[in-house]
């Protein structure tokens, strides 16, 4: 295969981005944001509750945490499902001990399979964020628009019915999207999305269904990324999250409110030997003044009220 | 296919001319931030697929975009604070996309060299003429937006052809960063003109450190200091070069910036370290040591 004739043509070589979803801006030159009660940092805890179907494939790409062994891959199926039975309850305990709210990203299939888990999360006062249908349903541009819309609509319907909440946040499985995903999300009543990893503060994306707020979910201090992709210990993960908090907390003094997100997976951090490190991280953060524990929904409301 | 790149001749570490950097410095330290633009929908290349997932790979794309929205500023502040200028390994289309970033770097007296047009356009499969066209584009774009001459080259995503070094020399490029065979500048065998290799280092490159070696942010700070200590000591015999290649989307993350900043402060606290740009090192080496090094290399072959 030779290079295409247009390999030296650059149709999007222009000011700003090479697509039309959002304009460029410099994090450090934006209007400072003020959080309620003058808090410096919003603490946004985002545990994910995930179901990996036994028949999932690695097409069109390998889902992070996805099944990899010949069928039936009981090893990975059950290890991930551990999070839904045991791990998430450890995380809920840590949050309850500290009276912290969280935004729990839940696959729609969980609402069908384990409705009592959704009820427990809701009863504990947490926000439900839609996390796609299940980990075998990646969003990608090979999906027909109707088929993708059906996944979005069904996911939201399942979670809205099971939780009684409006469910306005979205996290795609594997943070993967098609070209149409932001449009479909906004059209289905989603206000904010956590897939993009390009900022430390929220920014608006334009979609066919109106504005969609991109919320900054920290990709590189995600528990699965640090401990399973990078093979760092849980001690190192805790140190990194604390270091991240310290820098953002310092920046808030000169640049306005910041957000510290703590992405977790019930099947990763919910393991007995790791859970203590979540306590350690949260206690470090809560030892500081002017920390605002918030859900994604709270943060979106506060952010948009000053836009 | 050749079994040896034929780009340089062997010269053992003990048999070099005694390089002394300006003001008696024993080590030249330069920082090369790769300020890159990865395309949302790059065209296909026969040798390499730009993104791991089907387009749009929003996670990988946005992760890179983090550097241009958030990370570059933190990285620049850490460098400012320690008194370092950067030598930017630039995807030159960034001049059009984010002139604001170019302006901030230029204001600080940073050098700009080329890292291709986009980091999602590889030279694999290019003809000699097509590759010449991206060099000419780089020369013109950097001159237009910064007024600077193009002195250095790091192939986009390290994609090279057998003729690349000859082409660079033909176009007046003074140094290449694509050869990792030494801790001192070295002549490169080219058909015409003069080209040297500038030590760039994969080992100090944040991408390799974090993503291949899987080291933590704090450990990166440690190895920068260890690398510096060793090269500084060896510079007593003949001056060495240390490069810290960076990617603002990685080192500019909040949890990574502080150990890096601390390592820069450590280096800057030594008065026998020359904090230089790639172009400055190349010029100084070419003027005073190129010939002596070439003679020493010739003697080593005898």
XYZ file of C-alpha atoms in Angstrom:
609
model
C 0.000 0.000 0.000
C 1.345 3.386 -0.979
C 0.569 6.683 0.645
C -2.600 8.355 -0.531
C -2.173 11.284 -2.883
C -3.473 13.619 -0.238
C -1.017 12.554 2.456
C 0.651 15.967 2.280
C -2.656 17.851 2.272
C -3.854 19.182 5.596
C -7.495 20.222 5.303
C -7.876 21.139 8.996
C -4.630 23.088 9.342
C -6.185 26.233 10.758
C -6.548 28.145 14.001
C -7.981 26.093 16.877
C -9.008 22.467 16.766
C -9.197 20.100 13.801
C -12.902 19.452 14.476
C -15.890 21.536 15.539
C -16.770 20.156 18.971
C -15.131 22.876 21.063
C -12.792 25.855 20.685
C -9.290 25.834 22.111
C -8.639 27.678 25.340
C -5.852 27.866 27.877
C -6.789 26.467 31.288
C -4.643 29.075 32.987
C -6.172 32.107 31.304
C -9.854 31.363 31.815
C -12.153 33.287 34.087
C -11.709 31.820 37.586
C -14.581 29.671 38.811
C -16.005 30.097 42.310
C -17.328 27.043 44.148
C -20.013 27.224 46.867
C -18.739 28.699 50.144
C -15.534 29.743 48.442
C -14.191 26.182 48.330
C -10.879 25.807 46.536
C -11.411 22.315 45.281
C -14.460 20.251 44.410
C -13.909 16.621 45.394
C -15.643 14.449 42.831
C -15.513 10.730 43.610
C -16.520 8.522 40.695
C -16.596 4.759 41.313
C -17.563 2.615 38.313
C -19.812 -0.438 38.584
C -19.303 -2.622 35.535
C -20.589 -5.840 34.044
C -18.453 -7.648 31.448
C -20.661 -10.145 29.543
C -19.197 -13.604 29.149
C -19.674 -13.458 25.369
C -18.029 -10.055 24.829
C -15.388 -9.798 22.104
C -12.384 -7.548 21.694
C -13.944 -5.985 18.584
C -13.648 -3.313 17.409
C -11.035 -2.716 20.125
C -10.008 -4.364 23.367
C -12.125 -2.938 26.162
C -9.996 -1.999 29.192
C -10.549 -4.749 31.721
C -12.303 -6.820 29.063
C -12.327 -10.596 28.832
C -9.302 -12.039 27.043
C -9.277 -15.807 27.577
C -10.948 -18.469 25.382
C -14.663 -18.865 26.100
C -15.797 -19.250 28.825
C -13.410 -16.767 30.444
C -14.640 -17.344 33.966
C -11.443 -15.931 35.391
C -11.993 -12.367 34.204
C -15.791 -12.486 34.206
C -15.933 -13.331 37.880
C -13.046 -11.112 38.915
C -14.872 -8.122 37.427
C -18.236 -9.239 38.838
C -16.608 -9.320 42.280
C -16.780 -5.549 42.171
C -20.570 -5.639 41.884
C -21.057 -8.061 44.776
C -18.337 -7.109 47.244
C -15.974 -4.363 46.080
C -18.548 -1.613 45.652
C -19.837 -2.215 49.172
C -16.370 -1.618 50.592
C -16.207 1.672 48.706
C -19.711 2.620 49.883
C -18.593 1.950 53.467
C -15.574 4.243 53.129
C -17.800 6.983 51.711
C -20.427 6.524 54.417
C -17.820 6.701 57.184
C -16.812 10.112 55.850
C -20.304 11.208 54.779
C -19.073 11.816 51.251
C -21.297 11.914 48.165
C -20.156 10.211 44.978
C -21.159 9.944 41.340
C -21.354 6.230 40.722
C -21.041 5.248 37.054
C -23.289 2.239 36.527
C -23.755 0.083 33.432
C -27.425 -0.060 32.411
C -27.302 -3.851 32.604
C -26.628 -3.576 36.336
C -30.093 -2.101 36.793
C -31.595 -5.206 35.184
C -29.319 -7.767 36.769
C -28.717 -6.299 40.229
C -31.504 -3.802 40.966
C -30.816 -3.987 44.694
C -27.329 -2.616 44.099
C -28.770 0.437 42.354
C -31.189 0.894 45.262
C -28.331 0.692 47.776
C -26.311 3.308 45.908
C -29.302 5.618 45.682
C -30.269 5.074 49.327
C -26.763 6.105 50.342
C -27.381 9.458 48.659
C -25.144 9.066 45.653
C -25.690 10.215 42.100
C -26.132 7.596 39.374
C -24.124 8.305 36.215
C -24.964 6.272 33.119
C -22.024 4.097 32.120
C -23.313 2.634 28.847
C -25.271 -0.579 28.581
C -22.469 -2.930 29.634
C -18.754 -3.339 29.005
C -19.418 -5.413 25.897
C -21.243 -2.519 24.245
C -18.567 -0.081 23.142
C -19.602 3.089 21.349
C -17.828 3.370 18.004
C -18.474 4.696 14.541
C -19.144 1.224 13.136
C -22.525 1.337 14.871
C -25.496 2.548 12.840
C -26.822 5.778 14.371
C -30.143 4.138 15.239
C -28.406 1.244 16.938
C -26.223 3.576 18.972
C -29.178 5.740 19.871
C -31.008 2.645 21.083
C -28.077 1.769 23.374
C -28.040 5.275 24.830
C -31.812 5.458 25.239
C -32.096 1.990 26.761
C -29.238 2.603 29.186
C -30.773 5.831 30.383
C -34.259 4.314 30.612
C -33.014 1.403 32.719
C -31.052 3.597 35.104
C -33.685 6.322 35.380
C -36.367 3.775 36.194
C -34.243 1.864 38.677
C -32.908 4.934 40.479
C -35.744 7.419 40.272
C -33.071 9.978 39.447
C -32.946 12.200 36.399
C -29.548 10.695 35.394
C -27.835 13.516 33.512
C -24.220 12.304 33.591
C -22.622 9.861 31.171
C -19.394 7.840 31.053
C -18.962 5.620 27.993
C -17.520 2.116 28.453
C -13.780 2.491 27.906
C -14.391 6.224 27.424
C -14.912 5.405 23.746
C -17.226 7.331 21.453
C -18.432 7.343 17.883
C -18.588 10.566 15.910
C -22.258 10.792 16.914
C -22.046 9.985 20.628
C -22.019 13.561 21.970
C -25.028 14.420 19.761
C -26.981 11.356 20.889
C -26.191 11.986 24.553
C -27.430 15.572 24.457
C -30.550 14.544 22.521
C -31.310 11.989 25.232
C -31.159 14.505 28.055
C -27.574 14.031 29.171
C -26.055 17.254 30.537
C -22.470 16.175 31.070
C -20.071 13.572 29.767
C -16.840 12.253 31.320
C -15.077 10.626 28.361
C -12.618 13.247 27.154
C -9.312 13.556 28.981
C -8.061 16.939 27.799
C -8.696 19.305 30.684
C -8.720 19.819 34.432
C -11.920 21.880 34.332
C -15.276 21.529 32.557
C -15.831 22.968 29.097
C -18.813 23.046 26.767
C -19.027 20.898 23.664
C -21.434 21.755 20.892
C -23.769 19.030 19.743
C -26.872 18.625 17.616
C -28.839 18.436 20.873
C -27.368 21.613 22.389
C -24.442 22.076 24.761
C -22.888 19.084 26.480
C -20.481 19.763 29.327
C -17.211 17.824 29.199
C -16.297 17.001 32.793
C -12.643 16.396 33.709
C -12.309 12.826 34.856
C -8.624 12.271 35.654
C -7.507 9.565 33.268
C -3.945 9.142 34.475
C -4.710 8.710 38.161
C -7.573 6.301 37.492
C -7.088 3.290 39.782
C -7.199 0.766 36.935
C -4.792 2.732 34.756
C -2.262 3.228 37.548
C -2.409 -0.168 39.217
C -3.256 -2.508 36.327
C -1.874 -0.753 33.228
C 1.159 0.907 34.815
C 1.619 -1.861 37.422
C 2.219 0.632 40.207
C 1.462 -0.449 43.735
C -1.535 0.843 45.655
C 0.889 2.867 47.778
C 2.138 4.602 44.655
C -1.429 5.150 43.411
C -2.350 6.833 46.704
C 0.779 8.976 46.581
C -0.012 10.077 43.033
C -3.602 11.019 43.824
C -2.439 12.991 46.855
C 0.246 14.707 44.765
C -2.389 15.546 42.179
C -4.648 17.012 44.830
C -1.806 19.077 46.320
C -0.982 20.733 42.992
C -4.602 21.463 42.092
C -5.276 22.782 45.581
C -2.277 25.111 45.250
C -3.392 26.265 41.795
C -6.844 27.094 43.109
C -5.336 29.903 45.119
C -4.288 31.804 42.007
C -6.584 30.417 39.292
C -9.951 29.826 40.933
C -11.799 26.661 41.872
C -10.399 23.377 40.677
C -11.823 19.835 40.530
C -10.143 16.763 41.941
C -11.777 13.677 40.496
C -11.138 10.239 41.945
C -12.014 7.639 39.303
C -12.347 4.184 40.845
C -13.418 0.726 39.757
C -15.301 -1.421 42.230
C -13.318 -4.467 41.052
C -9.957 -2.690 41.414
C -10.015 -0.472 44.509
C -12.677 -2.646 46.150
C -10.148 -5.437 46.733
C -9.351 -5.921 50.458
C -5.689 -4.923 50.352
C -6.365 -1.788 48.318
C -9.376 -0.290 50.069
C -7.305 1.163 52.902
C -5.495 3.345 50.383
C -8.777 4.974 49.396
C -9.276 5.883 53.051
C -5.764 7.305 53.156
C -6.324 9.430 50.036
C -9.661 10.789 51.212
C -8.366 11.566 54.691
C -5.443 13.476 53.198
C -7.839 15.546 51.114
C -10.355 16.085 53.911
C -7.599 17.330 56.219
C -7.554 20.495 54.075
C -9.876 23.449 54.509
C -12.152 24.534 51.704
C -12.766 21.185 50.077
C -16.240 20.772 48.624
C -17.337 17.117 48.316
C -19.748 17.183 45.388
C -21.443 15.068 42.777
C -20.960 15.705 39.084
C -24.430 17.133 38.985
C -23.624 19.649 41.748
C -20.444 20.685 39.965
C -22.227 21.146 36.642
C -24.861 23.342 38.290
C -22.269 25.497 40.033
C -20.128 25.761 36.908
C -22.941 26.626 34.535
C -24.421 29.212 36.889
C -21.297 31.368 36.321
C -20.755 30.726 32.638
C 18.496 -3.757 3.382
C 21.759 -2.572 4.926
C 22.901 -4.206 8.135
C 24.478 -1.019 9.471
C 22.873 2.390 9.107
C 26.216 3.750 7.882
C 25.488 7.056 9.578
C 28.415 7.181 11.992
C 31.720 5.518 12.757
C 32.807 3.947 15.990
C 34.754 5.928 18.559
C 35.165 4.615 22.099
C 34.152 6.823 25.008
C 37.746 7.052 26.305
C 39.232 8.437 23.105
C 37.466 11.725 22.606
C 38.768 15.293 22.427
C 38.350 17.147 25.689
C 35.181 19.159 25.218
C 34.792 22.099 27.590
C 31.441 23.911 27.446
C 31.145 27.705 27.909
C 32.413 29.073 31.236
C 34.136 25.789 31.952
C 30.859 23.895 32.179
C 31.161 20.127 32.275
C 27.698 19.312 31.093
C 25.280 20.950 28.683
C 21.662 20.385 29.666
C 18.901 21.031 27.194
C 15.176 20.461 27.493
C 13.205 19.427 24.431
C 9.444 19.694 24.962
C 7.614 17.917 22.178
C 4.754 20.272 21.507
C 2.600 18.153 19.298
C -0.646 18.073 17.436
C -2.261 14.711 16.853
C -5.055 14.756 14.318
C -8.645 13.810 15.102
C -9.004 12.095 11.737
C -5.539 11.424 10.328
C -5.190 9.740 6.929
C -4.057 6.103 6.893
C -0.374 5.183 6.593
C 0.743 1.762 5.344
C 3.250 1.246 8.164
C 1.527 2.636 11.185
C -2.048 3.199 12.321
C -2.117 6.482 14.222
C -4.719 5.538 16.818
C -5.289 2.226 18.549
C -9.069 2.409 18.367
C -11.300 3.100 15.365
C -11.705 6.805 14.579
C -12.544 8.861 16.437
C -10.320 7.610 19.250
C -11.537 10.322 21.587
C -9.696 9.063 24.657
C -6.248 8.951 23.031
C -6.888 12.141 21.068
C -8.096 14.082 24.086
C -5.266 12.745 26.212
C -2.798 14.355 23.747
C -4.927 17.490 23.557
C -4.483 17.826 27.333
C -0.942 19.004 26.631
C -2.107 21.966 24.591
C -4.923 23.065 26.914
C -3.469 22.405 30.349
C -0.120 20.642 30.564
C 2.125 22.993 28.555
C 1.539 25.874 30.932
C 2.528 23.892 34.004
C 5.615 22.553 32.233
C 6.610 26.047 31.128
C 6.204 27.475 34.626
C 8.447 24.762 36.068
C 11.085 25.593 33.450
C 10.754 29.348 33.999
C 11.166 28.929 37.704
C 14.423 26.966 37.332
C 15.764 29.208 34.561
C 15.524 26.789 31.642
C 14.619 27.667 28.094
C 13.112 24.998 25.897
C 14.104 23.755 22.466
C 10.702 22.883 21.126
C 10.350 19.717 19.098
C 7.429 21.118 17.164
C 4.782 19.592 14.981
C 4.849 22.719 12.861
C 1.092 22.737 12.106
C 0.762 23.745 15.742
C 1.809 27.234 14.590
C -1.514 27.472 12.757
C -3.610 25.645 15.367
C -2.272 27.215 18.551
C -0.209 30.332 17.786
C -0.880 31.364 21.391
C 1.433 28.581 22.584
C 4.102 29.481 20.023
C 3.981 33.097 21.129
C 4.403 32.226 24.805
C 7.446 30.059 24.029
C 8.955 32.603 21.621
C 8.615 35.355 24.214
C 10.850 33.306 26.496
C 13.589 32.947 23.904
C 12.907 29.276 23.234
C 14.194 27.546 20.128
C 11.843 25.844 17.683
C 12.915 22.847 15.652
C 10.821 20.478 13.599
C 9.107 17.304 14.633
C 7.264 17.066 11.326
C 3.929 18.582 10.368
C 1.659 16.492 12.618
C 2.566 13.624 14.890
C 0.003 11.574 13.011
C 1.790 11.987 9.630
C 4.685 9.603 9.322
C 7.461 9.610 6.747
C 6.990 5.882 6.164
C 6.103 5.307 2.539
C 7.133 8.802 1.466
C 9.283 9.378 -1.570
C 12.448 11.436 -1.186
C 10.591 14.358 -2.785
C 7.653 14.065 -0.399
C 9.980 13.999 2.577
C 11.830 17.023 1.191
C 8.461 18.768 1.004
C 7.828 18.351 4.742
C 11.309 19.674 5.520
C 10.660 22.698 3.296
C 7.239 23.170 4.906
C 8.929 23.084 8.332
C 11.604 25.592 7.346
C 8.983 27.979 5.942
C 6.453 27.556 8.768
C 8.969 28.056 11.554
C 10.428 31.085 9.801
C 6.992 32.581 9.199
C 5.705 32.189 12.750
C 8.881 32.640 14.780
C 11.438 34.269 12.512
C 13.846 31.467 13.398
C 16.011 29.340 11.167
C 15.275 25.645 11.377
C 18.335 24.086 13.031
C 17.178 20.741 14.380
C 15.033 17.778 13.421
C 13.300 14.958 15.207
C 11.389 12.812 12.740
C 7.617 12.822 13.303
C 6.892 9.911 15.650
C 10.553 8.905 14.990
C 9.677 7.710 11.471
C 12.753 7.714 9.227
C 13.869 6.686 5.758
C 17.394 5.739 4.636
C 17.869 9.091 2.919
C 16.507 11.279 5.708
C 19.851 12.444 7.124
C 21.127 13.418 3.655
C 17.976 15.414 3.045
C 18.298 17.238 6.350
C 21.878 18.263 5.578
C 20.874 19.396 2.079
C 18.280 21.685 3.649
C 20.703 23.267 6.092
C 19.462 21.460 9.185
C 22.358 21.345 11.667
C 21.420 18.589 14.069
C 19.303 15.459 14.239
C 17.785 14.056 17.423
C 16.986 10.640 15.952
C 20.264 8.891 16.807
C 20.706 7.583 20.320
C 24.223 6.196 20.130
C 26.095 8.724 22.293
C 26.177 11.217 25.160
C 28.166 13.722 23.088
C 27.397 15.392 19.759
C 28.800 13.405 16.865
C 29.350 13.972 13.144
C 26.793 12.183 10.970
C 27.928 10.750 7.638
C 25.942 12.652 5.016
C 26.471 12.995 1.282
C 26.758 16.771 1.349
C 26.968 19.544 3.913
C 27.343 18.914 7.621
C 25.007 17.304 10.136
C 25.615 16.310 13.737
C 23.682 14.060 16.058
C 22.522 15.766 19.228
C 22.070 13.536 22.278
C 18.335 13.405 22.879
C 17.795 10.291 25.029
C 14.986 7.821 25.081
C 15.805 6.990 28.690
C 14.987 10.502 29.901
C 11.964 10.847 27.629
C 8.808 11.122 29.722
C 6.803 8.936 27.312
C 9.288 6.119 27.683
C 9.663 6.625 31.416
C 5.954 6.702 32.209
C 4.429 4.571 29.464
C 7.101 2.032 28.519
C 9.158 1.693 31.675
C 6.044 2.353 33.759
C 7.894 4.428 36.338
C 6.069 6.685 38.740
C 6.173 10.477 38.602
C 8.399 10.679 41.649
C 10.809 8.132 40.223
C 11.133 10.247 37.080
C 12.392 13.091 39.251
C 14.945 10.722 40.790
C 16.332 9.385 37.512
C 16.694 12.872 36.061
C 18.918 13.742 39.017
C 20.917 10.497 38.767
C 21.456 10.948 35.036
C 22.642 14.494 35.652
C 25.030 13.528 38.462
C 26.705 10.836 36.376
C 27.031 12.883 33.190
C 28.293 15.869 35.119
C 31.021 13.779 36.769
C 32.039 12.321 33.415
C 32.100 15.798 31.910
C 35.293 16.407 33.837
C 37.071 14.304 31.183
C 35.130 15.586 28.184
C 31.953 17.655 28.272
C 28.722 15.718 28.004
C 25.206 16.551 26.854
C 22.047 15.704 28.744
C 18.654 16.094 27.165
C 15.290 15.943 28.882
C 12.671 15.238 26.200
C 9.168 16.031 27.362
C 5.537 15.836 26.364
C 3.348 18.379 28.108
C 0.359 16.046 28.042
C 2.326 13.701 30.320
C 4.747 15.684 32.482
C 2.227 18.542 32.720
C -0.276 16.438 34.653
C -0.849 17.788 38.162
C 0.461 14.645 39.878
C 3.660 14.687 37.825
C 4.762 18.293 37.697
C 6.266 18.705 41.150
C 8.934 15.941 41.081
C 9.955 17.207 37.643
C 10.148 20.818 38.836
C 12.221 19.717 41.788
C 14.691 17.886 39.522
C 15.089 21.039 37.405
C 15.813 23.099 40.487
C 18.443 20.548 41.453
C 20.187 20.778 38.080
C 20.028 24.559 38.042
C 21.701 24.736 41.455
C 25.007 23.585 39.855
C 27.095 26.345 38.356
C 29.097 24.017 36.126
C 25.998 23.035 34.149
C 25.358 24.949 30.948
C 21.601 25.383 30.480
C 21.473 25.632 26.718
C 19.328 25.112 23.647
C 19.990 22.496 20.987
C 21.051 25.161 18.510
C 23.517 26.699 20.974
C 25.106 23.341 21.714
C 25.363 22.534 18.010
C 26.939 25.892 17.188
C 29.471 25.671 20.004
C 30.392 22.091 19.148
C 30.668 22.788 15.427
C 32.864 25.808 15.924
C 35.309 24.326 18.411
C 35.125 20.554 18.390
C 33.674 19.181 15.169
C 37.025 18.934 13.422
C 38.824 17.481 16.422
C 36.063 14.902 16.868
C 36.162 14.022 13.170
C 39.934 13.537 13.395
C 39.608 11.394 16.507
C 37.007 9.261 14.737
C 39.263 8.883 11.703
C 42.157 7.906 13.992
C 39.976 5.328 15.701
C 39.296 3.645 12.353
C 42.998 3.411 11.493
